[in-house]
Tab-separated table of C-alpha atoms in Angstrom:
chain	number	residue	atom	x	y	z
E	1	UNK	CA	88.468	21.030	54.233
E	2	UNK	CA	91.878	22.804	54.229
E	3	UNK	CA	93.302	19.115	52.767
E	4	UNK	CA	90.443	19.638	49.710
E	5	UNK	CA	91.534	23.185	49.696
E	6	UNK	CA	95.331	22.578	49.215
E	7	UNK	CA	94.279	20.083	46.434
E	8	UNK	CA	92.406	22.152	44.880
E	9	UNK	CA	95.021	25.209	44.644
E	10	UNK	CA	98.155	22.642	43.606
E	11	UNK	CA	95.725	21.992	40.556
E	12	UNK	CA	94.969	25.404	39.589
E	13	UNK	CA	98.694	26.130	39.852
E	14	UNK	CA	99.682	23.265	37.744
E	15	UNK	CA	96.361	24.041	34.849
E	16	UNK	CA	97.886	27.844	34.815
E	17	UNK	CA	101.484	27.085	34.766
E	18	UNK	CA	102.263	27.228	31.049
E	19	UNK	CA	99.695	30.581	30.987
E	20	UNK	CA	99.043	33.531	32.431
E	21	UNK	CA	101.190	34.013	35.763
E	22	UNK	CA	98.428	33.823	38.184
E	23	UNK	CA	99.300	35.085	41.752
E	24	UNK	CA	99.014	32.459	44.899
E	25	UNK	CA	96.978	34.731	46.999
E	26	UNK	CA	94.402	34.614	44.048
E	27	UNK	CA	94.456	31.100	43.389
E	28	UNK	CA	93.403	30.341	47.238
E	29	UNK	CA	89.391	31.740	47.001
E	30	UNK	CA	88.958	30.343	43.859
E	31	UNK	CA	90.181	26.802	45.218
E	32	UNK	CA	88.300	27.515	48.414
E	33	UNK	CA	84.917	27.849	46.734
E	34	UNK	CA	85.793	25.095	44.178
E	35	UNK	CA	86.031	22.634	47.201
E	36	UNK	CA	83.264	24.003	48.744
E	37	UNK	CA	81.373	23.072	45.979
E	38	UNK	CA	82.471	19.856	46.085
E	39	UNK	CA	81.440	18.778	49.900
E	40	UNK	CA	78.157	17.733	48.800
E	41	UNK	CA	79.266	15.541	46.375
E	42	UNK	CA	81.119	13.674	48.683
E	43	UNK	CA	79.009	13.603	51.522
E	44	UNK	CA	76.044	11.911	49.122
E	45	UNK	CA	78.345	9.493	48.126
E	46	UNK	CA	78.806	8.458	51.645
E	47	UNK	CA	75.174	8.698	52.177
E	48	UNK	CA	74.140	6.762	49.956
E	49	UNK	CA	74.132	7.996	46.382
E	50	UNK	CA	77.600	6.167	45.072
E	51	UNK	CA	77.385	2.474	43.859
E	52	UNK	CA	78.225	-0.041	45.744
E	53	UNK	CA	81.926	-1.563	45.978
E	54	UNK	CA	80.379	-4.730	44.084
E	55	UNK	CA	78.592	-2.920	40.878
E	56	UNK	CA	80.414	-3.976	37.977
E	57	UNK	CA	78.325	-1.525	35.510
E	58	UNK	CA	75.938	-4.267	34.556
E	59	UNK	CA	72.102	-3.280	34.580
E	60	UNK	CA	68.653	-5.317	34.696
E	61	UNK	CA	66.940	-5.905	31.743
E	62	UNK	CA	65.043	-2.963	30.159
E	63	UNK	CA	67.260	-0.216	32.108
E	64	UNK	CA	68.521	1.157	28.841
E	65	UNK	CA	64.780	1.389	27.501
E	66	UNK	CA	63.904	3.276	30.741
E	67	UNK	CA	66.881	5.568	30.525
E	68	UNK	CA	66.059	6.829	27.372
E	69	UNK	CA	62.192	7.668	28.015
E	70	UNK	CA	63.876	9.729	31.305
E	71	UNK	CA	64.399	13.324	31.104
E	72	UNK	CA	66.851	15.759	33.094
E	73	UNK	CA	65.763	18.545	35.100
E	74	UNK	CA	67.267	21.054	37.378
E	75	UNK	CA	65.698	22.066	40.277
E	76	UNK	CA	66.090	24.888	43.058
E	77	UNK	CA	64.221	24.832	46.277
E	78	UNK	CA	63.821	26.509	49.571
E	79	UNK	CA	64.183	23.764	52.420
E	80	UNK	CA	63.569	24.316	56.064
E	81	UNK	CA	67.150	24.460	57.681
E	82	UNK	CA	66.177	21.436	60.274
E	83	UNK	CA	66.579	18.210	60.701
E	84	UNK	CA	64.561	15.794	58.811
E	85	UNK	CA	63.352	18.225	55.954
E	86	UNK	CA	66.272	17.616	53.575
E	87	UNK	CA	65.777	13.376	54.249
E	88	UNK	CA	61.557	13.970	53.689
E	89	UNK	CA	62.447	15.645	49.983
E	90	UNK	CA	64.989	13.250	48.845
E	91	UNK	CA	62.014	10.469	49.777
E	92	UNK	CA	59.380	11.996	48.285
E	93	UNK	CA	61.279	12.253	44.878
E	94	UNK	CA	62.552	8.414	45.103
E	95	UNK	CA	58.577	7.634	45.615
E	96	UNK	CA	58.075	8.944	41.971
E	97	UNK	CA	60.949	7.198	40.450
E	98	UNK	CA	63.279	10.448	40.542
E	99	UNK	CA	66.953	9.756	40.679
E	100	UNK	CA	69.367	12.670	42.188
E	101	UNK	CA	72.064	13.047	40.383
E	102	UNK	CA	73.711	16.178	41.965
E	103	UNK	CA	72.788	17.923	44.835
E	104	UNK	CA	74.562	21.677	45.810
E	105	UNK	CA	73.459	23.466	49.241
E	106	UNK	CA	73.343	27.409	49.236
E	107	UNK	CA	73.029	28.171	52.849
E	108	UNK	CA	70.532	31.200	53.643
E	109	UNK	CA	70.036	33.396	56.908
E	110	UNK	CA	66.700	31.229	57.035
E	111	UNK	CA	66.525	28.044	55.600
E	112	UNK	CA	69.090	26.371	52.737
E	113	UNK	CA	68.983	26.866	49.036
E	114	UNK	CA	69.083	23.257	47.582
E	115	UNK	CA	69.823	22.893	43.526
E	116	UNK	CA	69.253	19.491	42.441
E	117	UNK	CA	70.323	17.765	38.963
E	118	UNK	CA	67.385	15.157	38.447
E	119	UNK	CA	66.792	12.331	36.189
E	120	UNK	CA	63.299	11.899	35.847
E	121	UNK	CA	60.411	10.017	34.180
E	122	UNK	CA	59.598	11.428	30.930
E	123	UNK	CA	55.971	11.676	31.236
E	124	UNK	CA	56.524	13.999	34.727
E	125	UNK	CA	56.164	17.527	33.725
E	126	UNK	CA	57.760	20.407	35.621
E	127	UNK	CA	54.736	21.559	37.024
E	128	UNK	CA	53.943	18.427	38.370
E	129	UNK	CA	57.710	18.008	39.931
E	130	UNK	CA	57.600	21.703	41.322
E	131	UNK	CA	53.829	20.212	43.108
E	132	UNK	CA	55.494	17.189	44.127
E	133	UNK	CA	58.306	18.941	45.801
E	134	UNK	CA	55.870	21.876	47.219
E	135	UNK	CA	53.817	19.087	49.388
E	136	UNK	CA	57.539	17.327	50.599
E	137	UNK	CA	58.050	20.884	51.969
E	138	UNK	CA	59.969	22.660	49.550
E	139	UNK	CA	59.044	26.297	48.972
E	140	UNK	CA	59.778	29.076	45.991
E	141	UNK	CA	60.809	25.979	43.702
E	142	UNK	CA	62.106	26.755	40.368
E	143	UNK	CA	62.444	23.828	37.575
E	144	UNK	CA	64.064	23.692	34.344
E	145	UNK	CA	64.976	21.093	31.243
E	146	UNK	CA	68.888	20.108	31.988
E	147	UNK	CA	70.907	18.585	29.147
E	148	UNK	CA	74.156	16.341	29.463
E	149	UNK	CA	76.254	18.968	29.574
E	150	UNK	CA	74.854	19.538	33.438
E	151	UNK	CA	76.163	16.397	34.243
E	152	UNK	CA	79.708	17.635	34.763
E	153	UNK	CA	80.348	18.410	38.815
E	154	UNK	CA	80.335	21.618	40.221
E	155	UNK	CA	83.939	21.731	41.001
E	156	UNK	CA	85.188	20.545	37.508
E	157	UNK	CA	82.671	23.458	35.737
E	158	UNK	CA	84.019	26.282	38.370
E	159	UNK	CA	87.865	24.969	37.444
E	160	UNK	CA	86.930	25.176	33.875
E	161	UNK	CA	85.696	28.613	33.207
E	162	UNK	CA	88.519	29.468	36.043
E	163	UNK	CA	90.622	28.173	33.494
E	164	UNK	CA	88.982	29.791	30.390
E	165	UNK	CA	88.970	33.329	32.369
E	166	UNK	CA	92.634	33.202	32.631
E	167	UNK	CA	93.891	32.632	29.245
E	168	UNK	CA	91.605	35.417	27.790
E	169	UNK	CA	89.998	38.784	29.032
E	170	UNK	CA	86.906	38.322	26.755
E	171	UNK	CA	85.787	34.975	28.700
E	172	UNK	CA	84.786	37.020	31.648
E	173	UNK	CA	81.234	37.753	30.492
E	174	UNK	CA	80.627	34.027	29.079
E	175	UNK	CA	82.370	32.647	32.152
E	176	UNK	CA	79.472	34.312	34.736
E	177	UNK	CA	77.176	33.698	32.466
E	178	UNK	CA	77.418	29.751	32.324
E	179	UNK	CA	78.023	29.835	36.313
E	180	UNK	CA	74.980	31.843	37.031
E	181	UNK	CA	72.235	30.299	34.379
E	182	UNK	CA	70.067	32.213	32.466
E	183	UNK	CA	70.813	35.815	32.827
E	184	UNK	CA	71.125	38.886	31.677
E	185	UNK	CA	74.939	40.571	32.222
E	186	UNK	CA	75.959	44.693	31.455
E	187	UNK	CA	79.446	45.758	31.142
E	188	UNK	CA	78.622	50.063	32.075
E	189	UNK	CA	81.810	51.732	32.023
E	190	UNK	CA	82.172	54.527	35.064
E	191	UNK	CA	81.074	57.266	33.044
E	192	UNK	CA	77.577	54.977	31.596
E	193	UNK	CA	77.491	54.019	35.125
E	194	UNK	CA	76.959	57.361	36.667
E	195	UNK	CA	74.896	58.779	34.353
E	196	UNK	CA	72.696	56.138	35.055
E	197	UNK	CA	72.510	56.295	38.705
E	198	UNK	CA	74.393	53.734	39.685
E	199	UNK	CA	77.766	55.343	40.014
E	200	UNK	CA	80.772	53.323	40.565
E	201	UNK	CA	80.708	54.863	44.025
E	202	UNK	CA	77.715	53.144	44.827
E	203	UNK	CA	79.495	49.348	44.206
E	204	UNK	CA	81.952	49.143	47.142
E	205	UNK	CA	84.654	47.169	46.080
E	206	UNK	CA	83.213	43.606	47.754
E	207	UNK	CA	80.426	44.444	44.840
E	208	UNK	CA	76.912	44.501	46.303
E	209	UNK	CA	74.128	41.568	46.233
E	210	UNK	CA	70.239	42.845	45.884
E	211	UNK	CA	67.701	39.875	45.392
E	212	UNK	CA	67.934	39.267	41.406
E	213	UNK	CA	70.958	42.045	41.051
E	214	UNK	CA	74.520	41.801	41.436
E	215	UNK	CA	77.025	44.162	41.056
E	216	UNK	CA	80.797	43.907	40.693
E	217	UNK	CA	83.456	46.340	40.012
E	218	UNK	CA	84.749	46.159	36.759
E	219	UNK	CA	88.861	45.934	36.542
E	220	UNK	CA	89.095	48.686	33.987
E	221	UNK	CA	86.446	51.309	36.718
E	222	UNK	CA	83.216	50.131	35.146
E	223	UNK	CA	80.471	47.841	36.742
E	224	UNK	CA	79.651	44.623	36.072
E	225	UNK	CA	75.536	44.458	36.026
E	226	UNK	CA	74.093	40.813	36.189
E	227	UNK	CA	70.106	40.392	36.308
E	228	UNK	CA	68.318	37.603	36.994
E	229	UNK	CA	64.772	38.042	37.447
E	230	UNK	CA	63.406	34.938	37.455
E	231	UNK	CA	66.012	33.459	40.334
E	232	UNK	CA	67.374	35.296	43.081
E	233	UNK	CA	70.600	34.846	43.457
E	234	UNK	CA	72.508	33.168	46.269
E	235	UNK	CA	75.678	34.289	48.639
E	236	UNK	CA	77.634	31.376	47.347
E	237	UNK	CA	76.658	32.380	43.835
E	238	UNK	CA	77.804	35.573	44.293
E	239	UNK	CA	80.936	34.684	46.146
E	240	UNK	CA	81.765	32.444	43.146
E	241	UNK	CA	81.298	35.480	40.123
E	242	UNK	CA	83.501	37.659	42.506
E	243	UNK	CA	86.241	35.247	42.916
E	244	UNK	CA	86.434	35.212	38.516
E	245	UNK	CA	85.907	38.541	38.220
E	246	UNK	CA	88.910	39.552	40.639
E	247	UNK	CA	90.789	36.379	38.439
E	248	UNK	CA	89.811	38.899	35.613
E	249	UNK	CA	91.082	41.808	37.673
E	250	UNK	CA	94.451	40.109	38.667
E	251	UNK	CA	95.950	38.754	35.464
E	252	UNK	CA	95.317	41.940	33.523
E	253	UNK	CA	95.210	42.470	29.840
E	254	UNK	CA	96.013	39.128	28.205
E	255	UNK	CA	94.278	37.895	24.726
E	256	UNK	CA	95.676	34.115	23.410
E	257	UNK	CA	98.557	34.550	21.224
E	258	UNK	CA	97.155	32.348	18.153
E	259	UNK	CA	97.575	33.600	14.639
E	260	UNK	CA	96.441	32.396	11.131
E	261	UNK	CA	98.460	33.182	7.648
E	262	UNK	CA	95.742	33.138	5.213
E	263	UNK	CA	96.913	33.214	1.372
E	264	UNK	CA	94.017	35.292	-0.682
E	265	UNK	CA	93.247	34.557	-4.202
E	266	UNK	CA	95.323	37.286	-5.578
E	267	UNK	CA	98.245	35.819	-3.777
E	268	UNK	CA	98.463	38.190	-1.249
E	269	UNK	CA	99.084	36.997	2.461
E	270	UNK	CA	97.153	38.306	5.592
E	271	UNK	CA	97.400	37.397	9.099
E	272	UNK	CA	93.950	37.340	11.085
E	273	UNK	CA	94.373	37.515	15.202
E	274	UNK	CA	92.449	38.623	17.824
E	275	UNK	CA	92.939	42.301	19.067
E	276	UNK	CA	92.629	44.340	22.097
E	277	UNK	CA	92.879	47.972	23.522
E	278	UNK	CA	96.458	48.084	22.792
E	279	UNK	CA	95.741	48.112	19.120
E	280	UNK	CA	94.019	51.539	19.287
E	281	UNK	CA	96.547	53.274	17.586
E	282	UNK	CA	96.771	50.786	14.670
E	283	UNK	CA	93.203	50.948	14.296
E	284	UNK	CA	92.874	54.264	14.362
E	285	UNK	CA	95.523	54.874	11.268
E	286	UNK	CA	93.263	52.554	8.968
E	287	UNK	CA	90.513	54.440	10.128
E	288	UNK	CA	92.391	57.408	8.625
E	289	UNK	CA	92.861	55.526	5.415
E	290	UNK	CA	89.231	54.527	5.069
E	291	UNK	CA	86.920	56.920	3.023
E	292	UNK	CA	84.015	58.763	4.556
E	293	UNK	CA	81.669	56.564	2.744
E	294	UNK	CA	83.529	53.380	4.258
E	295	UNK	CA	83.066	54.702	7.468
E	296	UNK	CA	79.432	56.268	7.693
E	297	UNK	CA	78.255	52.445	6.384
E	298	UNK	CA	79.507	51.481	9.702
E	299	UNK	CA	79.390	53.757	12.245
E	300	UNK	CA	75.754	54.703	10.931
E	301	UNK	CA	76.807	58.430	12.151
E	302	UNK	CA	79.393	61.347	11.857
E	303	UNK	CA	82.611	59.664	10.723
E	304	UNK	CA	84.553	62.240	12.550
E	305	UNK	CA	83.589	60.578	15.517
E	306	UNK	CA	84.179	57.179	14.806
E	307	UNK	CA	87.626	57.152	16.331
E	308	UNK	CA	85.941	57.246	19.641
E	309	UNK	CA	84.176	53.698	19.721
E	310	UNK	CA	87.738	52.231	19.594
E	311	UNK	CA	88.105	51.801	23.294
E	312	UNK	CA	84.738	49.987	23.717
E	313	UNK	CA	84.477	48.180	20.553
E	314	UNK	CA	88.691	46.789	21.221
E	315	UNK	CA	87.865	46.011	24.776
E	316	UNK	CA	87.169	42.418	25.833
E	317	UNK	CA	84.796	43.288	28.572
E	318	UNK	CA	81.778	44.084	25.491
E	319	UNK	CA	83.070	41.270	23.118
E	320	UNK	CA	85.829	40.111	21.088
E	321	UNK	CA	87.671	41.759	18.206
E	322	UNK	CA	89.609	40.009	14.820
E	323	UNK	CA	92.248	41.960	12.755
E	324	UNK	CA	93.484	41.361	9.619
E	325	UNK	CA	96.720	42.892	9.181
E	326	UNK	CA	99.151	42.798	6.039
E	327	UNK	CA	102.810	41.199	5.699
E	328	UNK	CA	103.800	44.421	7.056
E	329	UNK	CA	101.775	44.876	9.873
E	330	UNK	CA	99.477	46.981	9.249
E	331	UNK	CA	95.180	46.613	10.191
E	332	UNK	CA	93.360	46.499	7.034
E	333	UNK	CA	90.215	44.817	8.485
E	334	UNK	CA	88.591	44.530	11.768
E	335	UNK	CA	85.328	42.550	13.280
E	336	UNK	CA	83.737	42.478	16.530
E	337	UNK	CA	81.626	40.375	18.059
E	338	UNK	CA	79.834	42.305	20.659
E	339	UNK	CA	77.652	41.219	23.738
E	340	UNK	CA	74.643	43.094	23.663
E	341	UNK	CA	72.994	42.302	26.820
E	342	UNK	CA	70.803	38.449	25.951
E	343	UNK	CA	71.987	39.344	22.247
E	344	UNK	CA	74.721	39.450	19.947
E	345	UNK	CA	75.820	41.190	17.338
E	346	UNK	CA	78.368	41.306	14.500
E	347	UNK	CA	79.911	44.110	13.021
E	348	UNK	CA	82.969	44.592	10.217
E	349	UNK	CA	85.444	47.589	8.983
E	350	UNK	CA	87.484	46.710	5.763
E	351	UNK	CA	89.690	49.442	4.417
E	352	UNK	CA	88.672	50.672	0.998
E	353	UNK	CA	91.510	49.294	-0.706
E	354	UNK	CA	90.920	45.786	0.808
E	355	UNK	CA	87.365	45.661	-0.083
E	356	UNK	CA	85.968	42.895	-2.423
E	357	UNK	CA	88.973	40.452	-1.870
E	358	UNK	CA	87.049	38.150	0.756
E	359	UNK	CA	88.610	39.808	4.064
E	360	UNK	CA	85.171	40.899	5.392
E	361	UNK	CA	83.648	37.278	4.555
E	362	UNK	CA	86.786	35.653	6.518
E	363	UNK	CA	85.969	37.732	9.367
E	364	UNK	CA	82.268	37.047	9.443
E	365	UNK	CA	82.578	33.257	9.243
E	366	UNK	CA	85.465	33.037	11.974
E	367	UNK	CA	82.750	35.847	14.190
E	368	UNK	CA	79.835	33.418	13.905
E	369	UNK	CA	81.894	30.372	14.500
E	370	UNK	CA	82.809	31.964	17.799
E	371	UNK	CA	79.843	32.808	18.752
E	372	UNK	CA	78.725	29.239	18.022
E	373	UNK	CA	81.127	28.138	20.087
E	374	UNK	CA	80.160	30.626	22.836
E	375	UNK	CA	76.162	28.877	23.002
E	376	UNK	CA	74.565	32.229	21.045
E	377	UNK	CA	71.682	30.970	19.420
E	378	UNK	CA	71.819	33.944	16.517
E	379	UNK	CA	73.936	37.105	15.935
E	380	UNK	CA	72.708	40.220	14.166
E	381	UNK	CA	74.145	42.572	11.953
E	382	UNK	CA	73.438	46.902	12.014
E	383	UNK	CA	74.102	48.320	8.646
E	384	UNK	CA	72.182	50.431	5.635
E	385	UNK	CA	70.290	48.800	3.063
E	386	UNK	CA	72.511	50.121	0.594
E	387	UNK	CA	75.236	48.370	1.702
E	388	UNK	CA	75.295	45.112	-0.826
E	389	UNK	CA	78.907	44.182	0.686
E	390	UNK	CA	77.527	43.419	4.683
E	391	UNK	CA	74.420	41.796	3.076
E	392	UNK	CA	75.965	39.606	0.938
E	393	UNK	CA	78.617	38.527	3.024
E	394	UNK	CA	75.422	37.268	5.471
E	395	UNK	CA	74.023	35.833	2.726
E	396	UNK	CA	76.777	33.501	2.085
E	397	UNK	CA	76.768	32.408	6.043
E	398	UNK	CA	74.362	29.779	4.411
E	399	UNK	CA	72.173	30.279	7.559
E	400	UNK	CA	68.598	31.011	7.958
E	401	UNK	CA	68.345	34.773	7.884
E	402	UNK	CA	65.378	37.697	8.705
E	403	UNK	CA	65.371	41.288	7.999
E	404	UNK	CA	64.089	44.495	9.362
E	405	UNK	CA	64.287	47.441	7.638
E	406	UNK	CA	63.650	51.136	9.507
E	407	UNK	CA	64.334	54.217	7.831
E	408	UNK	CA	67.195	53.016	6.132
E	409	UNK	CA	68.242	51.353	8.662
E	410	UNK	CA	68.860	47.223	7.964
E	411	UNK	CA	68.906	44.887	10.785
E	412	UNK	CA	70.177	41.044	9.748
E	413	UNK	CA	69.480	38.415	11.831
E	414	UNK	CA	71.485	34.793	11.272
E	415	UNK	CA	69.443	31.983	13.618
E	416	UNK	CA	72.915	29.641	14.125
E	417	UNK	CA	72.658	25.617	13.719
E	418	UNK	CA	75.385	23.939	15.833
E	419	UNK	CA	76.037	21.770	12.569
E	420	UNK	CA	76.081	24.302	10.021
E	421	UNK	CA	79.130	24.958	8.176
E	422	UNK	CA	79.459	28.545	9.024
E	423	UNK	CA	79.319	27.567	12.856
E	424	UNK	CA	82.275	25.055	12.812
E	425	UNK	CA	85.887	26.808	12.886
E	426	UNK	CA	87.883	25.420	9.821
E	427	UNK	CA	91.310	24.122	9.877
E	428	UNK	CA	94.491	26.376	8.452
E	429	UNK	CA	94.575	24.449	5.277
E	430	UNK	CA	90.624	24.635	4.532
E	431	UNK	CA	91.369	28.532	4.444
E	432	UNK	CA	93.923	28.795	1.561
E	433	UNK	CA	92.880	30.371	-1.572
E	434	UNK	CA	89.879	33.129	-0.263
E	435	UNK	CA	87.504	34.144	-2.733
């Protein structure tokens, strides 16, 4: 182990050494539960699972035809920490034709944790695999559909969003997201926190583990909430989100440093980047320069009070946030795409004087593309019916869209398509010339 281990940390040094300075003493338990991970690989592969020295690739006759009408599944079950049990499983599955394709172990006090990656007939249905594995003496078994993108090893996924974590702030959320499945993850800031009876107090700083609840400290005094109710979660599961959240905590603020020049119609030239915190003050002095109109079509409230989202809507812990600035510097547009719990949502400022020019369109497009990117399967979009310029600039998304109107109060909903236009990120040169 302490061979994997150095391995494991002389490869995170070398991903990280043209980024973020990343300190050795936190590079150590993220390459010690990356090569944890990876133990059970190797031991199937001694055990049976890898090919033999002699396999050349070459299959019998109708093996392609079976793979396709196979299906993936991943599986979690509750096996009997003795001798035997594991081996009884593995048999029962290879009696219906099941191939394992991954296998992870999450020891318990009582009993081990075992999360399979299965290829499967494609006539067995999940019910019938949870039965199947119920009788070999599995217990609390949980199935779901896998894709191809489960295929990749546990320690390659856990160096990846590792990786991703570093080089930007707003990956944190996404990040424990994809290494914790379906769930449900809260950024409360210490004051939200409190007030909602789970003060920061309460979270010691090791971050606490309840059943289908974990809770983290947040770098910037917050808490990180993650719910999953349909799973509890594991000690090695929650070992793993605290090793990237004190990543997170380690490296600081940090955003990447990519910019685009963008030539508009008019001839004018505009820079769009991503933004932080430390663009408060800029973005407060084009709040100053937007009208009251400008402003109550986007804050939906008193516009003297606007100035006082900043710090959530700028931080990367709820989202991530575009600017547009001028030649000169200066923030004439901003958009933020927010997490919102299971949801996400969109939302634009353009300064009065840059209105109508195609700034809030270029922001929209880039916002859906990332989330897109991100695996969000639709964003929404908070604004007043009366405001033509947000609904418009949905409109020309080119995605399916549904409304819901309250009180004056319009909620837009774009369903994203992993091929549509609007969901692929387009090339400097596609972008000269914005309408």
């Amino acid at each position: 182990m302490s061979r994997d281990l150095s391995d494991v940390t002389d490869a995170l040094t070398h991903l990280f050494a043209h980024g973020p300075a990343v300190p050795a003493m936190l590079l150590a338990p993220v390459a010690a539960l990356i090569a944890t991970a990876g133990v059970r690989t190797r031991w199937s592969q001694r055990h049976g699972q890898a090919p033999p020295p002699d396999d050349t690739g070459a299959r019998p006759p109708g093996a392609e035809a079976e793979a396709e009408a196979s299906a993936l599944w991943r599986m979690r079950t509750t096996v009997r920490d003795a001798p035997g049990s594991l081996a009884a499983l593995c048999a029962a599955l290879a009696d219906r034709r099941i191939d394992i394709l991954s296998l992870q172990t999450h020891p318990l006090a009582e009993g081990t944790v075992d999360e399979f990656l299965l290829r499967a007939p494609g006539e067995l249905a999940g019910s019938e695999l949870a039965e199947l594995v119920t009788e070999a003496g599995g217990a609390h078994t949980w199935t779901e559909r896998a894709d191809a993108h489960d295929l990749v090893d546990a320690p390659t996924r856990l160096l990846g969003l590792a990786t991703r974590t570093a080089l930007d702030a707003a990956e944190l959320p996404l990040a424990l997201r994809q290494l914790l499945g379906r769930c449900t993850i809260r950024s409360l800031p210490a004051s939200t926190a409190g007030s909602a009876g789970s003060a920061v107090d309460d979270v010691p700083p090791q971050g606490t583990l309840e059943d289908t609840v974990l809770r983290l400290r947040a770098p910037e005094g917050g808490v990180i909430s993650v719910e999953r109710p349909y799973l509890p979660f594991t000690p090695a599961e929650f070992a793993r989100a605290r090793a990237l959240v004190e990543l997170d905590a380690r490296l600081g603020p940090r955003l990447p440093r990519g910019r685009d020049e963008l030539t508009l119609s008019e001839g004018r030239n505009i820079t769009v980047s991503r933004a932080d915190t430390r663009d408060v003050e800029a973005a407060k002095a084009m709040h100053e320069r937007c009208s009251a109109r400008t402003l109550g079509m986007r804050y939906h409230g008193p516009v003297g009070d606007a100035d006082r989202y900043l710090n959530h809507l700028l931080s990367p812990r709820f989202g991530r946030t575009l600017a547009v600035q001028t030649a000169s510097g200066r923030i004439v547009g901003l958009g933020h795409l927010l997490w919102d719990g299971d949801e996400t949502e969109v939302a634009l400022l353009v300064e009065d004087a840059w209105q109508r020019r195609g700034v809030g369109a270029e922001l929209l497009g880039r916002l859906v593309a990332m989330a897109a990117e991100t695996g969000c399967e639709s964003v929404y979009a908070v604004t007043q019916a009366s405001n033509t310029g947000m609904v418009a600039a949905m409109r020309g998304l080119g995605l399916p869209l549904d409304y819901q109107i309250e009180e004056g109060t319009l909620v837009v909903t774009a369903r994203l398509a992993p091929a549509s236009p609007a969901a692929v990120p387009l090339a400097h040169a596609e972008r000269i010339g914005t309408d």
